[in-house]
Structures are given as C-alpha cells and as structure tokens.
Coordinates of C-alpha atoms in Angstrom, one line a residue:
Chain L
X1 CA 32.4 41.0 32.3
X2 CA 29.0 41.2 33.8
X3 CA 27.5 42.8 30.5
X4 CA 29.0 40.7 28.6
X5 CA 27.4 37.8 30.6
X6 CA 23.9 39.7 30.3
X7 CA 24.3 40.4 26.8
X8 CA 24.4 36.8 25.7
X9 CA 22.2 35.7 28.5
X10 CA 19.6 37.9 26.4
X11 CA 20.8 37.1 22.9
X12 CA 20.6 33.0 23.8
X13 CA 17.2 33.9 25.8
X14 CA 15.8 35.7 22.6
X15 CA 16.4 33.4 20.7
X16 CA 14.9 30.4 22.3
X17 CA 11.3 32.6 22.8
X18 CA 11.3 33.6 19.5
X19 CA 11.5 29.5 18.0
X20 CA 8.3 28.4 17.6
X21 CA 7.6 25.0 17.6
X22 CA 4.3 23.7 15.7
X23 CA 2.6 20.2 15.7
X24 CA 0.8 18.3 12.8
X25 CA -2.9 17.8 13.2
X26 CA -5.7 17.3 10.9
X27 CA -3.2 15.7 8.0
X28 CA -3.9 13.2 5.5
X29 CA -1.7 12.2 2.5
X30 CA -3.4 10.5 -0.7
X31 CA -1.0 8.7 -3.1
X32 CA -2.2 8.4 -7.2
X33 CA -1.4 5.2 -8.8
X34 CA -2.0 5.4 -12.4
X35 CA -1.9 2.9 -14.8
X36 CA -3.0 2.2 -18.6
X37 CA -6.6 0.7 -17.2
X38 CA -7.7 1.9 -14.1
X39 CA -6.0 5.0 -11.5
X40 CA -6.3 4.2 -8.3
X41 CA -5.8 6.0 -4.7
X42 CA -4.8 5.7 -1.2
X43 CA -5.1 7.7 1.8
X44 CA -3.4 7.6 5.2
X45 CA -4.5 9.8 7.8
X46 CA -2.2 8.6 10.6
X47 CA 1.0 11.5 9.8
X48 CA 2.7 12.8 12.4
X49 CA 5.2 16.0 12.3
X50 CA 6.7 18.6 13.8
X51 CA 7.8 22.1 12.7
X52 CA 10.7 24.4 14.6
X53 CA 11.4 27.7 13.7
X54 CA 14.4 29.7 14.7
X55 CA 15.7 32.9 13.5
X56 CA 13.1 33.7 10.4
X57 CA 13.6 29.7 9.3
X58 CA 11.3 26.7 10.0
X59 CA 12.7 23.3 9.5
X60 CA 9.9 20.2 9.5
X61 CA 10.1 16.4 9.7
X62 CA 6.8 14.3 8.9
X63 CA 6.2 10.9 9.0
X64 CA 3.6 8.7 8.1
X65 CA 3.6 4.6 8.6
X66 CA 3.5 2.5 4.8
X67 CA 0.7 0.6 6.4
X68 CA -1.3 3.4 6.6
X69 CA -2.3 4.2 3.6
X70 CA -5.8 2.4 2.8
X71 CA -7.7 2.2 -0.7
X72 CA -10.5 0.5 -1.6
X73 CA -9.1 -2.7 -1.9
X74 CA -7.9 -4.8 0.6
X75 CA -5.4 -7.0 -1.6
X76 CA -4.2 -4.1 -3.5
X77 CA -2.8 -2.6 0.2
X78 CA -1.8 -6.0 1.6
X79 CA 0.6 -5.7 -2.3
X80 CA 1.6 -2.5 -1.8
X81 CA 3.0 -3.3 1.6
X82 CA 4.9 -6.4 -0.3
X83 CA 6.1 -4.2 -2.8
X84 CA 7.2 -1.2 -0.6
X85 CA 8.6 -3.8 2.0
X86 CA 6.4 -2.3 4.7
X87 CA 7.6 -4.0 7.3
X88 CA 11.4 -3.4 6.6
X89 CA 10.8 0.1 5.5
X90 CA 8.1 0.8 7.9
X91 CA 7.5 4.5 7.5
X92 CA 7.8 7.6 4.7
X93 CA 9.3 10.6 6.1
X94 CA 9.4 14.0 4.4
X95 CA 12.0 16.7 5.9
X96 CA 13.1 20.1 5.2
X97 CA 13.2 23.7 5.6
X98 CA 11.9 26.8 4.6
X99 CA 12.3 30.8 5.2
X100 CA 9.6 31.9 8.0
X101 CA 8.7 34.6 5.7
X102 CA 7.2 31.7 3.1
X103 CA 4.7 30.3 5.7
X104 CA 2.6 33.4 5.2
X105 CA 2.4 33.4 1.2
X106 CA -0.8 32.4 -0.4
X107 CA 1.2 29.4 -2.2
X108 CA 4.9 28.4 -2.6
X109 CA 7.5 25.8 -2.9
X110 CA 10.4 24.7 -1.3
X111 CA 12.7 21.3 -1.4
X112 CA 12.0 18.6 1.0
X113 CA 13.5 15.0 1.8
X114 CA 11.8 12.3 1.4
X115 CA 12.7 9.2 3.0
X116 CA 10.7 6.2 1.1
X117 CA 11.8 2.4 0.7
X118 CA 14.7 3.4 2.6
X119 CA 16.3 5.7 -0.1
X120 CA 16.9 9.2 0.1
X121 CA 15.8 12.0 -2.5
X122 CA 15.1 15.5 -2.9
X123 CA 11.8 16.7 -4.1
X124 CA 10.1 20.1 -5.1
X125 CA 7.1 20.6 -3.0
X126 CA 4.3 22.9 -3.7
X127 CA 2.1 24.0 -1.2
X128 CA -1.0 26.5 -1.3
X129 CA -1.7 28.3 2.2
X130 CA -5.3 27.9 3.5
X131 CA -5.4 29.3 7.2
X132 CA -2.9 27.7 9.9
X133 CA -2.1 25.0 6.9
X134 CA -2.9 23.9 3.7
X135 CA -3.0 21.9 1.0
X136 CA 0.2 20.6 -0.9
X137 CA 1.9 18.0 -3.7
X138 CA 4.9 16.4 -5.1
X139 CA 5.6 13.5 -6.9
X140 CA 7.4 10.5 -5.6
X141 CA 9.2 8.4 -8.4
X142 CA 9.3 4.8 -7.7
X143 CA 12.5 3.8 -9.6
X144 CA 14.2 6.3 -7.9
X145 CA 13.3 4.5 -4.4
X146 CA 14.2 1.3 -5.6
X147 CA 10.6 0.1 -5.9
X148 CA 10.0 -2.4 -8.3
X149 CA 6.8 -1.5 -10.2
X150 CA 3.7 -3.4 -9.9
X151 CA 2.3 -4.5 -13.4
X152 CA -1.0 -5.6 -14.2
X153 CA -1.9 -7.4 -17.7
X154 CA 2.1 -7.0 -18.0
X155 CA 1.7 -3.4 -18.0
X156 CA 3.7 -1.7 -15.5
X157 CA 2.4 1.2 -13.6
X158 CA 3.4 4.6 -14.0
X159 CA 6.6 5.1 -12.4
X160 CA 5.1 8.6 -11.4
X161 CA 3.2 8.4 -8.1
X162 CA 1.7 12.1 -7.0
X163 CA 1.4 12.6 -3.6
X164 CA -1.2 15.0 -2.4
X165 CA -1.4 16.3 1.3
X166 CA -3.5 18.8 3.7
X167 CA -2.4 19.6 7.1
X168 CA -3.0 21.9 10.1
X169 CA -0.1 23.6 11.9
X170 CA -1.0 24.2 15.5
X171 CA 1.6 26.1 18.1
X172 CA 2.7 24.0 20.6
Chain M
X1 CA 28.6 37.2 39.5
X2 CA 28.5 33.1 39.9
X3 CA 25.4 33.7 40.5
X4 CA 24.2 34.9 37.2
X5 CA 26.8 32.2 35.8
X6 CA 24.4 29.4 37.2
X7 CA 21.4 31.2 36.5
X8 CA 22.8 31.0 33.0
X9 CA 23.6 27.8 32.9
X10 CA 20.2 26.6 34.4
X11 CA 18.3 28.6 31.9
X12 CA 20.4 27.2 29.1
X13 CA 20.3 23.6 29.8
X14 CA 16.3 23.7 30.2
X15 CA 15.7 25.2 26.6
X16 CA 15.9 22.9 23.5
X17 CA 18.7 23.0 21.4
X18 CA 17.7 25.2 18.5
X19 CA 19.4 23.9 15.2
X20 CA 19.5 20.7 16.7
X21 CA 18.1 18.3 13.9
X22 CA 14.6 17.0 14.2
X23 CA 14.4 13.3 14.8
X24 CA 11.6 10.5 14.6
X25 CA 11.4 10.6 18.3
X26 CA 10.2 14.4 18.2
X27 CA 7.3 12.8 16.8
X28 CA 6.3 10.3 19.3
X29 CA 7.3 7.6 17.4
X30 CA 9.2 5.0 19.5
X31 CA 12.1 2.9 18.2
X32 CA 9.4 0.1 18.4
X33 CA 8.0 1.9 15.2
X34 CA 11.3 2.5 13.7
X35 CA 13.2 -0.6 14.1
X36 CA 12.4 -4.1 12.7
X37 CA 11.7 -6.7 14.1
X38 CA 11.9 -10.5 14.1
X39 CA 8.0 -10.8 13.9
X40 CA 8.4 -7.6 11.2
X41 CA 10.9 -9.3 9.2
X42 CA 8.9 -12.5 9.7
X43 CA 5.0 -10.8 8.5
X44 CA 7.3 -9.5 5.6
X45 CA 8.6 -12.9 4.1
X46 CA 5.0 -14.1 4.8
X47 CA 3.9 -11.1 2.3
X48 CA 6.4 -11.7 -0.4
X49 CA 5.8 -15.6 0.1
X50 CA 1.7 -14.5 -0.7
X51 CA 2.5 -12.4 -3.4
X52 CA 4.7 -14.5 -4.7
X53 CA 1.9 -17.7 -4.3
X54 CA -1.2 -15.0 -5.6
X55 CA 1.0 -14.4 -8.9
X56 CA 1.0 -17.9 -9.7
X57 CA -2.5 -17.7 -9.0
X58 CA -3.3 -15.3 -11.3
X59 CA -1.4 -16.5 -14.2
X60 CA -2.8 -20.2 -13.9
X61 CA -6.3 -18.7 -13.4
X62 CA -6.0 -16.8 -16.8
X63 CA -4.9 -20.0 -18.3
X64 CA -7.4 -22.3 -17.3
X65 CA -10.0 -18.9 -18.3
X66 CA -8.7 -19.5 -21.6
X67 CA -8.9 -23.4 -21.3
X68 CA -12.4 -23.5 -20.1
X69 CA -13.5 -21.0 -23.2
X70 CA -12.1 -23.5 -25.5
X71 CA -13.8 -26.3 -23.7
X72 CA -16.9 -24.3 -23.5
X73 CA -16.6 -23.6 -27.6
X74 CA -16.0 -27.4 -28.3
X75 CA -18.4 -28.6 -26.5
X76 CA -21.1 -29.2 -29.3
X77 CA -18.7 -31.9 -30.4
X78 CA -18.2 -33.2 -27.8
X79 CA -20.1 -36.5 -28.6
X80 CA -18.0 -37.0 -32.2
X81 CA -14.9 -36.3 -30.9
X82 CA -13.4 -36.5 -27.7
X83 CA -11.4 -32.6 -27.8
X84 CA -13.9 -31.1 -25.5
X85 CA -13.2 -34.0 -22.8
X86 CA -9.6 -33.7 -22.7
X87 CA -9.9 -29.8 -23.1
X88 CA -12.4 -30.2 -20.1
X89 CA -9.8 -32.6 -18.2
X90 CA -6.8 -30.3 -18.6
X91 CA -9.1 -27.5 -17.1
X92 CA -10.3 -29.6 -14.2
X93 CA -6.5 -30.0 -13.6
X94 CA -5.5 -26.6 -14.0
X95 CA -9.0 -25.2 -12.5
X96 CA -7.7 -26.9 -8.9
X97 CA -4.1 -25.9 -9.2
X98 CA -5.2 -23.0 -9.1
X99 CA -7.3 -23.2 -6.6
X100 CA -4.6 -24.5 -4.5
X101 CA -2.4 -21.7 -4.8
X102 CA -5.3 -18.9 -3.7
X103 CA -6.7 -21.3 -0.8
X104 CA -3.2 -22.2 0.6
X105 CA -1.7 -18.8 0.2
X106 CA -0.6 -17.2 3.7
X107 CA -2.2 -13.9 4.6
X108 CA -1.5 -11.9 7.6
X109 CA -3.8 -11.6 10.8
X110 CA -5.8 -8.9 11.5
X111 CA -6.5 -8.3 7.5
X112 CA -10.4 -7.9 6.6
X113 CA -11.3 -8.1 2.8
X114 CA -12.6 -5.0 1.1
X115 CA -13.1 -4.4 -2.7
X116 CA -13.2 -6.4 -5.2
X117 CA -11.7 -9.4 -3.5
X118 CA -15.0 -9.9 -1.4
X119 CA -16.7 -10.6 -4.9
X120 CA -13.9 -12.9 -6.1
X121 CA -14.3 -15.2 -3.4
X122 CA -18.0 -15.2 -2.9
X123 CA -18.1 -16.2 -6.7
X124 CA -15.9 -19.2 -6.1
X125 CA -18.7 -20.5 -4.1
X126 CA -20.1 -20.8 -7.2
X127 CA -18.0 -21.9 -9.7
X128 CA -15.8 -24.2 -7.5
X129 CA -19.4 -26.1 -7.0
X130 CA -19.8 -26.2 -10.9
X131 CA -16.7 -27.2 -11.6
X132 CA -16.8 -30.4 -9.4
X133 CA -20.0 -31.3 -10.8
X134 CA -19.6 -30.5 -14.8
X135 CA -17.0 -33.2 -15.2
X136 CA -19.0 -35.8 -13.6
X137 CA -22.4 -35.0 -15.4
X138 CA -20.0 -34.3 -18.7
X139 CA -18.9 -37.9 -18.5
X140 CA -22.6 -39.5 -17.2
X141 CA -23.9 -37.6 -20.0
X142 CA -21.0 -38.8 -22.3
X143 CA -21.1 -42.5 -21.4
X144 CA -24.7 -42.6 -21.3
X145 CA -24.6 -41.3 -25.1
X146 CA -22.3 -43.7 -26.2
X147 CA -24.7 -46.8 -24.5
X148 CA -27.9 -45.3 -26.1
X149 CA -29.0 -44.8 -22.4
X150 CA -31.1 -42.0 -21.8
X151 CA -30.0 -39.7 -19.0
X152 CA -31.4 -38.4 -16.4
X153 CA -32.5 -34.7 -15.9
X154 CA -29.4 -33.4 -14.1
X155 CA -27.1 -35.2 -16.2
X156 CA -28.7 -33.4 -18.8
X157 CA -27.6 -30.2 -17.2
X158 CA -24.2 -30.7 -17.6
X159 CA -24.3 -27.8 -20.4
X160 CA -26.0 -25.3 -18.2
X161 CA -24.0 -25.9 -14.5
X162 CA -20.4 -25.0 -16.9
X163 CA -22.5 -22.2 -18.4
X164 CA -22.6 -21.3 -14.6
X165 CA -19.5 -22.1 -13.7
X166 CA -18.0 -20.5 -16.8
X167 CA -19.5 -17.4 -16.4
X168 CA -19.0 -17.0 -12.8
X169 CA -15.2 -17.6 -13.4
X170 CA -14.9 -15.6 -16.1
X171 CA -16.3 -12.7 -13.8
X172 CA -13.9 -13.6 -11.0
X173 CA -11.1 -13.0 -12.8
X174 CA -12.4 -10.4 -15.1
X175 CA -12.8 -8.3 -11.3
X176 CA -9.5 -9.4 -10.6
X177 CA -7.4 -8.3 -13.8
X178 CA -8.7 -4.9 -13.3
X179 CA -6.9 -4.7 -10.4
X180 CA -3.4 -4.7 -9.0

C-alpha cells in the first residue's frame, strides 16, 4: 500500500516539475488593412499570454485589448473601435496547443482559437522560431467575426485582415 | 502511513492543476477588463452615435465639394445669370450642414488627434472663414454691378477668398477620402 502511495506520489510529483509555465514579454501584433486605394496598419503592443506545458504538450492563451491597436490616424482607430464594438468586445484572444517537440523547430504551424468580436474560429498559424520566440502570422477574416466592413469611396475593404506578431517566451 | 497520506495531500493541493484550462485571469486581466460596463456600453453608443453623425459628414461634405466646383465653374456668369448665386446659396446651405454634423459630433475623452485629421481641421480655419465671407462679398459685388456702383477693393476679392476657400476644402476632403 505504501508503494503504491509512493509510486503516484512520484508520478503526480513528476509531472507537476516537469510543466513548464512561460510568460509573454516583448510582444506586439500588427493588423494589415488593405483596400483598393491605400493599406494601412496597426500595432498593439499591450498582449498578454501565458504558455503551460505538460507531458511533451504546451497549451497558450493570449490576449490583447481592441483599443490597443494604434495607427497613424487617430479617427481611423476611434472607427475601428466603432466597428469592432470595442467596448462590448473588449479584447482578441488567441488559444491553443501545440506538441513540445514543435517549440524547438526553426518554423511551424499549428491551429489556434481566436476569439474576435466575440465569435469563435479556428485559424492556421505559422510561426518562425528566432531564439526564446519569434515571429508569426495568420489571417483574421472579418465576415467570419461578424464585422461589418468598413468602406471608403463605397469600396469595402478586403475582408482579409493579416495579422502579424513577434513575441518572447520567458520561463516563469 | 497517514502521514505520507497528508504529505500527499499537502503537496498536491499546492501544485496547479495541470490540464486545467487557461483562463483570462492567468493573465492578469481582471473581470474589470473582461466584463462590460455601464460607462463601456455607454462610450460605445457614444462611438456608433459619432460614426454614425461623421458618415453623414462625409457624404454632405462630398456634396457640397461637388456644389461649390459647379459654383466655382459658373461663376464667370455670374453677372448675366443668376445660376452661380443660387448654386453658391445651396452651397452656403449645405457648406454649414455640414459643418454641423463634424462640430457637434460626440467624441470620447482622452482622444488626441493624429494623422490626417489634424490637417482637416486646421484647414477649416480656413475655409470656414472663406465661406462666411464669399457670399457676402459675392452679393456686394453682385448688387454693386447691377447699380453701376463701383466696389470697393475687398468686395472685389470675392473671386479670390472662394479660390481660397475652394481649394482649401477641396484638400480637406481630398485628405479625408483617402482615408477610412
């Protein structure tokens, strides 16, 4: 009885030395509007996230407030908020998980969550490794969140929005 | 043995759940962040009700653009006939409607202009001047035509200040259009 007690005494120890948690620092997220006259950016530098990994698999959650993102024009935010209901919806999260083993490629993908206007959907991110981070993309589709599209001159804008990201993992 | 059962238990209920889920709150972000508010749901109908007041801006500002060119292009005539004064009248009208809807449009605290915006007001302190005075010296210079009266040297600048005013709108809403 008393080995069995050890035994998963150790096994339930092991476990919890070997998960790793990791904390977001250095991030920033740009987001590529494009439409027929002019492409425009916006960066946010205020993301937060976490990373656990267990038993060779890391799971992630980062968030980053709407109102963060900043371009070069102050009423182009102020309509993005309006549009993206900023204050209803106030932040974009990103979730998932990947095998351990990945973290130490030069550059893969895996499938993430992204929380945006409220809605729910699964995207293919792609990330390159450049020491304790790197640098990453995907690319948020506006309909799919329920976003209605800006237009300018009665041109809409493209319902394709890349995302592009860098971050730093550091060990908690 | 209920020793090592504690010690167990102890060790185990100090470690973090391992497949537990992670959550905004492993973040640091409070439920003040997350939740919504009454002044959040409040700075968001202020928002729409801007956007919704800025669009209207916009599309009378393009209108009375395209007004004042045609007022601008009759305005040769304008002693034979009197198209360039009631082209220049409906501009006047639409010119301040539009104004209106920009200078009583709500906008949040806290928000500092960048961009292009900065330019299209500082140009309304031009324009907005011009388009107060070009009517007036328009109709002086109008009346004064019609009496055989000769006018005076800023009536006879009526031409040049909506030259002015023309071109400074035009820009405003040229910096404008080309964004979103």
């Amino acid at each position: 009885m008393k080995k069995v007690f050890f035994c998963f005494a150790f096994l339930a120890l092991s476990t919890a030395v070997l998960a790793a948690d990791y904390q977001l620092t250095d991030a920033q997220a740009t987001y590529t509007v494009k439409h027929l006259v002019k492409t425009v950016m916006g960066t946010s530098q205020e993301l937060r996230g976490k990373m656990s990994c267990t038993t060779g698999a890391c799971e992630f959650l980062v968030a980053a407030p709407v109102k963060s993102f900043i371009s070069s024009d102050s009423n182009r935010d102020l309509n993005m908020q309006t549009v993206l209901e900023a204050d209803r919806y106030p932040l974009i999260t990103v979730r998932g998980k990947l095998p351990e083993a990945q973290l130490g490629q030069e550059s893969y993908s895996f499938p993430a969550r992204v929380t945006f206007h409220n809605i729910e959907k699964e995207y293919a991110v792609s990330v390159r490794r450049k020491g304790a981070g790197g640098t990453g993309a995907f690319t948020l589709r506006l309909e799919a969140h329920g976003v209605e599209r800006p237009s300018l001159l009665t041109v809409a804008i493209d319902d394709e929005v890349p995302l592009t990201f860098s971050f730093t993992w550091k060990a908690k | 043995m209920l020793r090592f059962f504690f010690m167990f238990l102890t060790i185990i209920s100090i470690l973090p759940p391992a497949q537990a889920e992670l959550e905004l709150k492993d973040l640091g972000l409070g439920e003040q962040v997350v939740t919504v508010s009454k002044a959040d749901r409040k700075r968001q109908e202020t928002l729409e009700e801007r956007h919704s007041m800025l669009k209207r801006h916009e599309v009378l500002g393009l209108t009375t653009l395209g007004l004042m060119t045609a007022t601008m292009l009759t305005g040769g005539s304008a002693i034979d006939s009197n198209v360039h004064m009631y082209l220049g009248m409906a501009t006047g009208a639409l010119y301040f409607t539009t104004a209106y809807y920009s200078l009583t449009a709500p906008k949040p605290s806290g928000i500092r202009d960048r961009g292009n915006i900065v330019w299209h007001k500082r140009l309304a302190w031009i324009h907005f001047p011009a388009m107060v005075l070009a009517p007036i010296l328009g109709y002086m210079y109008k009346r004064n035509e019609e009496n055989d009266r000769k006018s005076s040297s800023l009536v006879k600048q009526h031409p040049t200040i909506a030259g002015i005013g023309f071109g400074a709108f035009a820009l405003s809403a040229a910096l404008m259009t080309v964004e979103f």
